[in-house]
Amino acid sequence: MLKDVLIKRKVYTSEEHLMLKQGVQDFIKAEILPHNEKWEEEGMVSRELWKKAGEMGLLCIDMPIEYGGAGLEFSYSALIVEEISKHGITGPGFFLHSDIVAPYILHYGTEKQKKNYLPAMAKGDIIGAIAMTEPSCGSDLRSLKTTAVDKGDHYEVTGSKTFITNGYMSDLSIVAVRTNPGTDEEGISLLLMESSMEGFSKGTPFKKIGMKAQDTCELFFDKVKVPKENLLGEEKMGFKIMMKELARERLIVAIMAIGGAKGAIEQTLKYTAERTAFKQPIAGFQNTQFKLAEATAKLQIHQSFLDDCILLLNKHELSAEAASLAKFSATDMHSQVVDECLQLHGGYGYIWEYPIARMYADNRVARIYAGTNEIMKLLISRGLYKDLL
Ligand SMILES: Cc1cc2nc3c(=O)[nH]c(=O)nc-3n(C[C@H](O)[C@H](O)[C@H](O)COP(=O)(O)OP(=O)(O)OC[C@H]3O[C@@H](n4cnc5c(N)ncnc54)[C@H](O)[C@@H]3O)c2cc1C
């Protein structure tokens, strides 16, 4: 087991954190690992898993108690994400549901919206998704084409979204749309759309190179009638809201990278201690020792920065630039670490039943989603030049 710290961690320090960590580990062993292979074949996890996670209090843990959460600070949610990622589990999109969808509703929802959706999300009775990306645009979100035409008491929504995490199993999606198209009031807004609404349909889950148990899919809207009361925030505020909330989303993806890199190093320490070549453990070669020392250094340095980011988010003080930096740098680090760790497994590293093979395939997308790493660098450089250009 890789020691958590060469320097003492600044987060997850309380008794309650330790108890939660143990609880998550037990949950993974009992409820996820035995079924993971089957879920990979089916392209999705079971609904039962979501309900069990809800019963265990693993969903929406930092939502206020009156909305079904445990009222804890963000670091508890971060711990769950890190621990799940450490085990190489990528099927259940708990992180997206609890750490992205729920905060949007908490921060911008009406009292009725919060009461309607958050307690049910915390129980795992409904599964949340967020739908921004369209077939013709991902990075360039401002050019999205899905329209929401004002029809008095409701919007009529037409268009489609793609690559939606939890999409196939989702009951509730936050959908970015263009309201009042073709008028002076045109702008991007967010709607809470229920999958049961007439005209709402889903594609089959994509066959991806990794994250095989994650039900990523397309969503289609054919004149879906969405009541006006399902507007999240105000009309034309959608882009501003997304930019604000994306900081948390990007930090979460960075935390997943920390957990993932840690898991990869742990797997490789074990493997190289057991596997022999030339009458000695692979761990006996200086190359192995140096590679794992380098990987651990990269991990530890990122972990320290990320711990600071978690503490800042606890206080609602994390900047968009810091979150972008954490996201691109941690996910790049994760890719490098997993690649080196796979190499140390030799041929077995390429075989699916070895966790490192899954980790290799699963981690690749982290440099693409939640805003590509190129877009992260764009955002950081904008900040750097702010007062100069
Ligand atoms: C498994 C998976 C899960 C996802 N989950 C979700 C989800 O739940 N919800 C959701 O809304 N979306 C989701 N996405 C979509 C994801 O966020 C987008 O794929 C991503 O933002 C990139 O958009 P794109 O695919 O359209 O690529 P494009 O925007 O077409 O980019 C293609 C390439 O061009 C580069 N590029 C684009 N603009 C610039 C620029 N200005 N400067 C330099 N380079 C640039 C990009 O970095 C990239 O390398 C998911 C994607 C995947 C694969």
PDB file of N, CA, C and O and ligand atoms in Angstrom, residues 96 129-140 162-166 208 211 214 216 249 365 368-375 378, ligand 1:
ATOM      1  N   LEU A  96     -20.443  12.796 -11.042  1.00  0.00           N
ATOM      2  CA  LEU A  96     -21.154  13.764 -11.874  1.00  0.00           C
ATOM      3  C   LEU A  96     -22.504  14.120 -11.246  1.00  0.00           C
ATOM      4  O   LEU A  96     -22.903  15.282 -11.200  1.00  0.00           O
ATOM      5  N   ALA A 129     -27.773  13.940 -14.791  1.00  0.00           N
ATOM      6  CA  ALA A 129     -26.782  14.123 -15.867  1.00  0.00           C
ATOM      7  C   ALA A 129     -26.727  15.602 -16.216  1.00  0.00           C
ATOM      8  O   ALA A 129     -27.626  16.365 -15.842  1.00  0.00           O
ATOM      9  N   ILE A 130     -25.666  15.988 -16.902  1.00  0.00           N
ATOM     10  CA  ILE A 130     -25.602  17.366 -17.399  1.00  0.00           C
ATOM     11  C   ILE A 130     -25.254  17.326 -18.882  1.00  0.00           C
ATOM     12  O   ILE A 130     -24.312  16.653 -19.285  1.00  0.00           O
ATOM     13  N   ALA A 131     -26.060  18.030 -19.668  1.00  0.00           N
ATOM     14  CA  ALA A 131     -25.946  17.908 -21.125  1.00  0.00           C
ATOM     15  C   ALA A 131     -25.618  19.267 -21.744  1.00  0.00           C
ATOM     16  O   ALA A 131     -26.509  20.094 -21.935  1.00  0.00           O
ATOM     17  N   MET A 132     -24.339  19.460 -22.016  1.00  0.00           N
ATOM     18  CA  MET A 132     -23.895  20.695 -22.658  1.00  0.00           C
ATOM     19  C   MET A 132     -23.466  20.401 -24.101  1.00  0.00           C
ATOM     20  O   MET A 132     -23.859  21.069 -25.039  1.00  0.00           O
ATOM     21  N   THR A 133     -22.609  19.368 -24.254  1.00  0.00           N
ATOM     22  CA  THR A 133     -21.983  19.080 -25.550  1.00  0.00           C
ATOM     23  C   THR A 133     -23.013  18.638 -26.593  1.00  0.00           C
ATOM     24  O   THR A 133     -23.937  17.887 -26.282  1.00  0.00           O
ATOM     25  N   GLU A 134     -22.809  19.113 -27.815  1.00  0.00           N
ATOM     26  CA  GLU A 134     -23.674  18.714 -28.943  1.00  0.00           C
ATOM     27  C   GLU A 134     -22.815  18.061 -30.019  1.00  0.00           C
ATOM     28  O   GLU A 134     -21.593  18.256 -30.022  1.00  0.00           O
ATOM     29  N   PRO A 135     -23.456  17.361 -30.951  1.00  0.00           N
ATOM     30  CA  PRO A 135     -22.644  16.722 -32.004  1.00  0.00           C
ATOM     31  C   PRO A 135     -21.743  17.723 -32.728  1.00  0.00           C
ATOM     32  O   PRO A 135     -20.628  17.396 -33.108  1.00  0.00           O
ATOM     33  N   SER A 136     -22.200  18.963 -32.882  1.00  0.00           N
ATOM     34  CA  SER A 136     -21.390  19.923 -33.654  1.00  0.00           C
ATOM     35  C   SER A 136     -20.535  20.829 -32.769  1.00  0.00           C
ATOM     36  O   SER A 136     -19.796  21.659 -33.294  1.00  0.00           O
ATOM     37  N   CYS A 137     -20.645  20.736 -31.454  1.00  0.00           N
ATOM     38  CA  CYS A 137     -19.795  21.610 -30.616  1.00  0.00           C
ATOM     39  C   CYS A 137     -19.605  21.080 -29.206  1.00  0.00           C
ATOM     40  O   CYS A 137     -20.542  20.586 -28.584  1.00  0.00           O
ATOM     41  N   GLY A 138     -18.349  21.167 -28.753  1.00  0.00           N
ATOM     42  CA  GLY A 138     -18.023  20.780 -27.382  1.00  0.00           C
ATOM     43  C   GLY A 138     -17.254  21.917 -26.723  1.00  0.00           C
ATOM     44  O   GLY A 138     -17.759  22.598 -25.835  1.00  0.00           O
ATOM     45  N   SER A 139     -16.046  22.172 -27.228  1.00  0.00           N
ATOM     46  CA  SER A 139     -15.238  23.263 -26.659  1.00  0.00           C
ATOM     47  C   SER A 139     -15.930  24.611 -26.868  1.00  0.00           C
ATOM     48  O   SER A 139     -15.954  25.455 -25.976  1.00  0.00           O
ATOM     49  N   ASP A 140     -16.514  24.775 -28.031  1.00  0.00           N
ATOM     50  CA  ASP A 140     -17.125  26.060 -28.398  1.00  0.00           C
ATOM     51  C   ASP A 140     -18.603  26.059 -28.015  1.00  0.00           C
ATOM     52  O   ASP A 140     -19.487  26.100 -28.867  1.00  0.00           O
ATOM     53  N   THR A 162     -24.645  15.129 -26.992  1.00  0.00           N
ATOM     54  CA  THR A 162     -23.892  13.875 -27.138  1.00  0.00           C
ATOM     55  C   THR A 162     -22.845  13.723 -26.034  1.00  0.00           C
ATOM     56  O   THR A 162     -22.528  14.697 -25.344  1.00  0.00           O
ATOM     57  N   PHE A 163     -22.343  12.502 -25.909  1.00  0.00           N
ATOM     58  CA  PHE A 163     -21.315  12.130 -24.912  1.00  0.00           C
ATOM     59  C   PHE A 163     -21.804  12.384 -23.478  1.00  0.00           C
ATOM     60  O   PHE A 163     -21.018  12.835 -22.640  1.00  0.00           O
ATOM     61  N   ILE A 164     -23.066  12.124 -23.179  1.00  0.00           N
ATOM     62  CA  ILE A 164     -23.575  12.512 -21.868  1.00  0.00           C
ATOM     63  C   ILE A 164     -23.350  11.397 -20.830  1.00  0.00           C
ATOM     64  O   ILE A 164     -23.925  10.304 -20.923  1.00  0.00           O
ATOM     65  N   THR A 165     -22.517  11.706 -19.849  1.00  0.00           N
ATOM     66  CA  THR A 165     -22.212  10.768 -18.759  1.00  0.00           C
ATOM     67  C   THR A 165     -23.495  10.501 -17.967  1.00  0.00           C
ATOM     68  O   THR A 165     -24.263  11.445 -17.705  1.00  0.00           O
ATOM     69  N   ASN A 166     -23.729   9.262 -17.608  1.00  0.00           N
ATOM     70  CA  ASN A 166     -24.972   8.811 -16.935  1.00  0.00           C
ATOM     71  C   ASN A 166     -26.180   8.962 -17.854  1.00  0.00           C
ATOM     72  O   ASN A 166     -27.326   8.796 -17.410  1.00  0.00           O
ATOM     73  N   LYS A 208     -16.997   2.632 -25.919  1.00  0.00           N
ATOM     74  CA  LYS A 208     -15.832   3.501 -25.721  1.00  0.00           C
ATOM     75  C   LYS A 208     -14.562   2.673 -25.550  1.00  0.00           C
ATOM     76  O   LYS A 208     -14.631   1.488 -25.227  1.00  0.00           O
ATOM     77  N   MET A 211     -13.704   3.166 -19.702  1.00  0.00           N
ATOM     78  CA  MET A 211     -14.914   3.463 -18.917  1.00  0.00           C
ATOM     79  C   MET A 211     -16.104   2.675 -19.464  1.00  0.00           C
ATOM     80  O   MET A 211     -17.176   3.210 -19.726  1.00  0.00           O
ATOM     81  N   GLN A 214     -19.627   2.708 -17.962  1.00  0.00           N
ATOM     82  CA  GLN A 214     -20.248   4.032 -17.849  1.00  0.00           C
ATOM     83  C   GLN A 214     -21.186   4.231 -19.043  1.00  0.00           C
ATOM     84  O   GLN A 214     -20.784   4.069 -20.194  1.00  0.00           O
ATOM     85  N   THR A 216     -22.440   6.324 -21.182  1.00  0.00           N
ATOM     86  CA  THR A 216     -22.341   7.600 -21.902  1.00  0.00           C
ATOM     87  C   THR A 216     -23.163   7.509 -23.188  1.00  0.00           C
ATOM     88  O   THR A 216     -22.966   6.566 -23.966  1.00  0.00           O
ATOM     89  N   GLU A 249     -16.325  21.158 -11.193  1.00  0.00           N
ATOM     90  CA  GLU A 249     -16.250  19.979 -12.066  1.00  0.00           C
ATOM     91  C   GLU A 249     -14.785  19.670 -12.397  1.00  0.00           C
ATOM     92  O   GLU A 249     -14.356  18.514 -12.377  1.00  0.00           O
ATOM     93  N   VAL A 365      -9.641   9.724 -21.287  1.00  0.00           N
ATOM     94  CA  VAL A 365     -10.674  10.717 -21.561  1.00  0.00           C
ATOM     95  C   VAL A 365     -10.582  11.944 -20.638  1.00  0.00           C
ATOM     96  O   VAL A 365     -11.110  13.006 -20.941  1.00  0.00           O
ATOM     97  N   ILE A 368      -9.771  15.064 -22.057  1.00  0.00           N
ATOM     98  CA  ILE A 368     -10.727  15.567 -23.056  1.00  0.00           C
ATOM     99  C   ILE A 368     -11.973  16.162 -22.395  1.00  0.00           C
ATOM    100  O   ILE A 368     -12.411  17.251 -22.748  1.00  0.00           O
ATOM    101  N   TYR A 369     -12.565  15.415 -21.433  1.00  0.00           N
ATOM    102  CA  TYR A 369     -13.855  15.934 -20.931  1.00  0.00           C
ATOM    103  C   TYR A 369     -13.669  16.977 -19.831  1.00  0.00           C
ATOM    104  O   TYR A 369     -12.563  17.242 -19.401  1.00  0.00           O
ATOM    105  N   ALA A 370     -14.798  17.575 -19.465  1.00  0.00           N
ATOM    106  CA  ALA A 370     -14.801  18.713 -18.528  1.00  0.00           C
ATOM    107  C   ALA A 370     -14.006  19.888 -19.092  1.00  0.00           C
ATOM    108  O   ALA A 370     -13.461  20.693 -18.336  1.00  0.00           O
ATOM    109  N   GLY A 371     -13.928  19.975 -20.400  1.00  0.00           N
ATOM    110  CA  GLY A 371     -13.099  20.994 -21.067  1.00  0.00           C
ATOM    111  C   GLY A 371     -11.755  20.363 -21.377  1.00  0.00           C
ATOM    112  O   GLY A 371     -11.084  19.838 -20.471  1.00  0.00           O
ATOM    113  N   THR A 372     -11.351  20.394 -22.656  1.00  0.00           N
ATOM    114  CA  THR A 372     -10.092  19.723 -23.016  1.00  0.00           C
ATOM    115  C   THR A 372      -8.916  20.435 -22.336  1.00  0.00           C
ATOM    116  O   THR A 372      -9.024  21.591 -21.939  1.00  0.00           O
ATOM    117  N   ASN A 373      -7.798  19.718 -22.258  1.00  0.00           N
ATOM    118  CA  ASN A 373      -6.637  20.332 -21.605  1.00  0.00           C
ATOM    119  C   ASN A 373      -6.125  21.540 -22.391  1.00  0.00           C
ATOM    120  O   ASN A 373      -5.549  22.460 -21.807  1.00  0.00           O
ATOM    121  N   GLU A 374      -6.398  21.557 -23.710  1.00  0.00           N
ATOM    122  CA  GLU A 374      -6.011  22.740 -24.497  1.00  0.00           C
ATOM    123  C   GLU A 374      -6.853  23.941 -24.051  1.00  0.00           C
ATOM    124  O   GLU A 374      -6.327  25.046 -23.876  1.00  0.00           O
ATOM    125  N   ILE A 375      -8.137  23.712 -23.844  1.00  0.00           N
ATOM    126  CA  ILE A 375      -9.006  24.815 -23.403  1.00  0.00           C
ATOM    127  C   ILE A 375      -8.596  25.277 -21.994  1.00  0.00           C
ATOM    128  O   ILE A 375      -8.622  26.462 -21.687  1.00  0.00           O
ATOM    129  N   LEU A 378      -5.808  27.605 -22.385  1.00  0.00           N
ATOM    130  CA  LEU A 378      -6.325  28.869 -22.923  1.00  0.00           C
ATOM    131  C   LEU A 378      -6.843  29.742 -21.774  1.00  0.00           C
ATOM    132  O   LEU A 378      -6.553  30.939 -21.694  1.00  0.00           O
TER     133      LEU A 378
HETATM  134  C1  LIG B   1     -16.589   9.767 -22.072  1.00  0.00           C
HETATM  135  C2  LIG B   1     -17.043  11.182 -22.218  1.00  0.00           C
HETATM  136  C3  LIG B   1     -17.907  11.719 -21.278  1.00  0.00           C
HETATM  137  C4  LIG B   1     -18.389  13.024 -21.445  1.00  0.00           C
HETATM  138  N1  LIG B   1     -19.333  13.509 -20.572  1.00  0.00           N
HETATM  139  C5  LIG B   1     -19.964  14.686 -20.874  1.00  0.00           C
HETATM  140  C6  LIG B   1     -21.109  15.109 -20.118  1.00  0.00           C
HETATM  141  O1  LIG B   1     -21.539  14.453 -19.153  1.00  0.00           O
HETATM  142  N2  LIG B   1     -21.722  16.251 -20.482  1.00  0.00           N
HETATM  143  C7  LIG B   1     -21.303  17.018 -21.531  1.00  0.00           C
HETATM  144  O2  LIG B   1     -21.913  18.036 -21.805  1.00  0.00           O
HETATM  145  N3  LIG B   1     -20.226  16.642 -22.256  1.00  0.00           N
HETATM  146  C8  LIG B   1     -19.551  15.491 -21.961  1.00  0.00           C
HETATM  147  N4  LIG B   1     -18.480  15.087 -22.705  1.00  0.00           N
HETATM  148  C9  LIG B   1     -18.048  15.922 -23.822  1.00  0.00           C
HETATM  149  C10 LIG B   1     -16.715  16.608 -23.593  1.00  0.00           C
HETATM  150  O3  LIG B   1     -16.809  17.587 -22.609  1.00  0.00           O
HETATM  151  C11 LIG B   1     -16.271  17.154 -24.965  1.00  0.00           C
HETATM  152  O4  LIG B   1     -15.947  16.032 -25.765  1.00  0.00           O
HETATM  153  C12 LIG B   1     -15.106  18.107 -24.843  1.00  0.00           C
HETATM  154  O5  LIG B   1     -15.499  19.309 -24.235  1.00  0.00           O
HETATM  155  C13 LIG B   1     -14.485  18.425 -26.212  1.00  0.00           C
HETATM  156  O6  LIG B   1     -15.457  18.803 -27.144  1.00  0.00           O
HETATM  157  P1  LIG B   1     -15.500  18.109 -28.579  1.00  0.00           P
HETATM  158  O7  LIG B   1     -15.511  16.646 -28.396  1.00  0.00           O
HETATM  159  O8  LIG B   1     -16.590  18.720 -29.358  1.00  0.00           O
HETATM  160  O9  LIG B   1     -14.101  18.480 -29.231  1.00  0.00           O
HETATM  161  P2  LIG B   1     -13.778  19.781 -30.097  1.00  0.00           P
HETATM  162  O10 LIG B   1     -14.257  20.981 -29.386  1.00  0.00           O
HETATM  163  O11 LIG B   1     -14.229  19.558 -31.484  1.00  0.00           O
HETATM  164  O12 LIG B   1     -12.188  19.771 -30.050  1.00  0.00           O
HETATM  165  C14 LIG B   1     -11.364  18.959 -30.904  1.00  0.00           C
HETATM  166  C15 LIG B   1      -9.906  19.304 -30.630  1.00  0.00           C
HETATM  167  O13 LIG B   1      -9.682  20.690 -30.922  1.00  0.00           O
HETATM  168  C16 LIG B   1      -9.107  21.341 -29.801  1.00  0.00           C
HETATM  169  N5  LIG B   1      -9.597  22.726 -29.718  1.00  0.00           N
HETATM  170  C17 LIG B   1     -10.870  23.184 -29.787  1.00  0.00           C
HETATM  171  N6  LIG B   1     -10.907  24.511 -29.616  1.00  0.00           N
HETATM  172  C18 LIG B   1      -9.611  24.907 -29.428  1.00  0.00           C
HETATM  173  C19 LIG B   1      -8.987  26.180 -29.200  1.00  0.00           C
HETATM  174  N7  LIG B   1      -9.703  27.301 -29.099  1.00  0.00           N
HETATM  175  N8  LIG B   1      -7.633  26.203 -29.060  1.00  0.00           N
HETATM  176  C20 LIG B   1      -6.905  25.082 -29.145  1.00  0.00           C
HETATM  177  N9  LIG B   1      -7.451  23.859 -29.366  1.00  0.00           N
HETATM  178  C21 LIG B   1      -8.783  23.777 -29.491  1.00  0.00           C
HETATM  179  C22 LIG B   1      -9.574  20.539 -28.596  1.00  0.00           C
HETATM  180  O14 LIG B   1      -8.740  20.757 -27.487  1.00  0.00           O
HETATM  181  C23 LIG B   1      -9.500  19.125 -29.153  1.00  0.00           C
HETATM  182  O15 LIG B   1      -8.183  18.671 -29.068  1.00  0.00           O
HETATM  183  C24 LIG B   1     -17.940  13.814 -22.528  1.00  0.00           C
HETATM  184  C25 LIG B   1     -17.026  13.281 -23.441  1.00  0.00           C
HETATM  185  C26 LIG B   1     -16.587  11.979 -23.308  1.00  0.00           C
HETATM  186  C27 LIG B   1     -15.659  11.428 -24.353  1.00  0.00           C
END
